[in-house]
Amino acid sequence: MRTTKLLAAAGTLGLALSATPAFAVNGHYVAGIEGTKGPSLPPEGLYYRGYLVQYEIDSIQSDAGDIDDADGSVTAFANRFIYVTDKKFLGADYGMEAIVIAQDNDFDFARSSDSGIGDVFLGPLILGWHGQQWDTVFAAGHWFDTGDYDSTNPAAVGKGFGTTMLTLGGTWYFDEARDWSFSALSRYEIKTEQEDTERTPGDSWTVEWALGKVLNNGVEVALAGYDGWQLESDSGPNTTNAKMEQHAIGAEVTFPVKPLGAQLSGAVYTEYANKNRPEGNLFRLHLTKRF
């Protein structure tokens, strides 16, 4: 009875868990994974960044608030490769990137699960500008519909549609020593029509932010959060005017791993005031290594 109620509510609100990853607003990008200084492009070189993300679903939210409690989880390990070239364009450092994600979805409330390689992202354009006390980034790329998608399985790792993602963000350093910083990184997502359902998710905009302080021992601590809005209603058969929102606040710690010549960052977020989508808690680790 409870499962039937939750699934019916999800359909009524246009949550479409089969159409969107549970921990993104309504597209592909998962807010909160970059955190402090996310808009600051690193120096020339080849970088690997591995992300471990755990999202625990506590409830499903409507415009008015809780529909019901809902148990579920998403575990993802994302592999991101970034190459910053020695080339300049419009005064900016030029780079490119690729992301491949292994994902495990377990939606107890929907009695469905799936695991495998999700949709792949290719970003042929990253531009990074740098000043004495600021960094700015612009990027463009596309999430390709490469993961396995099943319209009858709410937990399918593939989303069944592609997403063009545009990125704009900046980091401001309050002092010349760059000990204090505030960063904001935004992603605008434009989706294609979903296979089988003929539905097209509406455009969305996500911002993740962090206020950070570097301590004397090199460890950086930050107050962090993310906010996301679906700007347009979904279009196509069996859609509604419901739009999704996602909000979270949390904390992040970043410290150097000197024996590996790497950097490790961890963050925890608690979501609040979500609309027409799941709500829960997100835990993230990422390790960055330059080659």
Tab-separated table of N, CA, C and O in Angstrom, residues 10-11 31 51 70 113 121 135 178 188 200 224 228 274:
chain	number	residue	atom	x	y	z
A	10	ALA	N	4.641	9.993	-7.138
A	10	ALA	CA	5.745	10.354	-8.015
A	10	ALA	C	5.257	10.622	-9.423
A	10	ALA	O	5.682	11.568	-10.090
A	11	GLY	N	4.351	9.790	-9.895
A	11	GLY	CA	3.814	9.998	-11.238
A	11	GLY	C	2.995	11.264	-11.333
A	11	GLY	O	3.098	12.023	-12.293
A	31	ALA	N	24.813	18.232	-7.920
A	31	ALA	CA	25.338	19.376	-7.175
A	31	ALA	C	26.029	18.918	-5.903
A	31	ALA	O	25.673	17.917	-5.303
A	51	TYR	N	35.508	10.613	-7.712
A	51	TYR	CA	34.461	11.031	-6.777
A	51	TYR	C	33.733	9.800	-6.243
A	51	TYR	O	33.299	8.946	-7.021
A	70	ALA	N	10.436	7.819	2.483
A	70	ALA	CA	10.849	6.961	1.371
A	70	ALA	C	12.291	6.547	1.583
A	70	ALA	O	13.161	7.393	1.754
A	113	SER	N	15.948	-1.702	-8.371
A	113	SER	CA	17.376	-1.432	-8.235
A	113	SER	C	18.055	-1.651	-9.578
A	113	SER	O	17.524	-2.327	-10.459
A	121	PHE	N	30.001	11.788	-20.015
A	121	PHE	CA	30.108	13.217	-20.319
A	121	PHE	C	31.408	13.504	-21.047
A	121	PHE	O	32.477	13.049	-20.637
A	135	ASP	N	39.434	33.849	-9.801
A	135	ASP	CA	39.464	32.874	-10.898
A	135	ASP	C	38.054	32.805	-11.478
A	135	ASP	O	37.059	32.923	-10.755
A	178	ARG	N	45.297	34.534	-0.138
A	178	ARG	CA	44.287	33.579	-0.611
A	178	ARG	C	43.887	32.572	0.466
A	178	ARG	O	43.592	31.409	0.182
A	188	TYR	N	24.004	25.023	-16.239
A	188	TYR	CA	22.716	25.128	-16.934
A	188	TYR	C	22.582	23.910	-17.834
A	188	TYR	O	23.469	23.639	-18.662
A	200	THR	N	10.340	15.325	-22.654
A	200	THR	CA	11.557	16.118	-22.605
A	200	THR	C	11.616	16.864	-21.280
A	200	THR	O	10.779	17.733	-21.021
A	224	ALA	N	29.485	25.021	3.015
A	224	ALA	CA	29.163	24.779	1.607
A	224	ALA	C	27.686	24.462	1.445
A	224	ALA	O	26.987	24.111	2.404
A	228	GLY	N	19.243	24.194	-6.603
A	228	GLY	CA	18.903	23.881	-7.991
A	228	GLY	C	17.437	24.134	-8.271
A	228	GLY	O	16.582	23.920	-7.402
A	274	ASN	N	13.153	20.908	-0.541
A	274	ASN	CA	13.051	20.372	-1.897
A	274	ASN	C	11.588	20.366	-2.345
A	274	ASN	O	10.675	20.329	-1.522
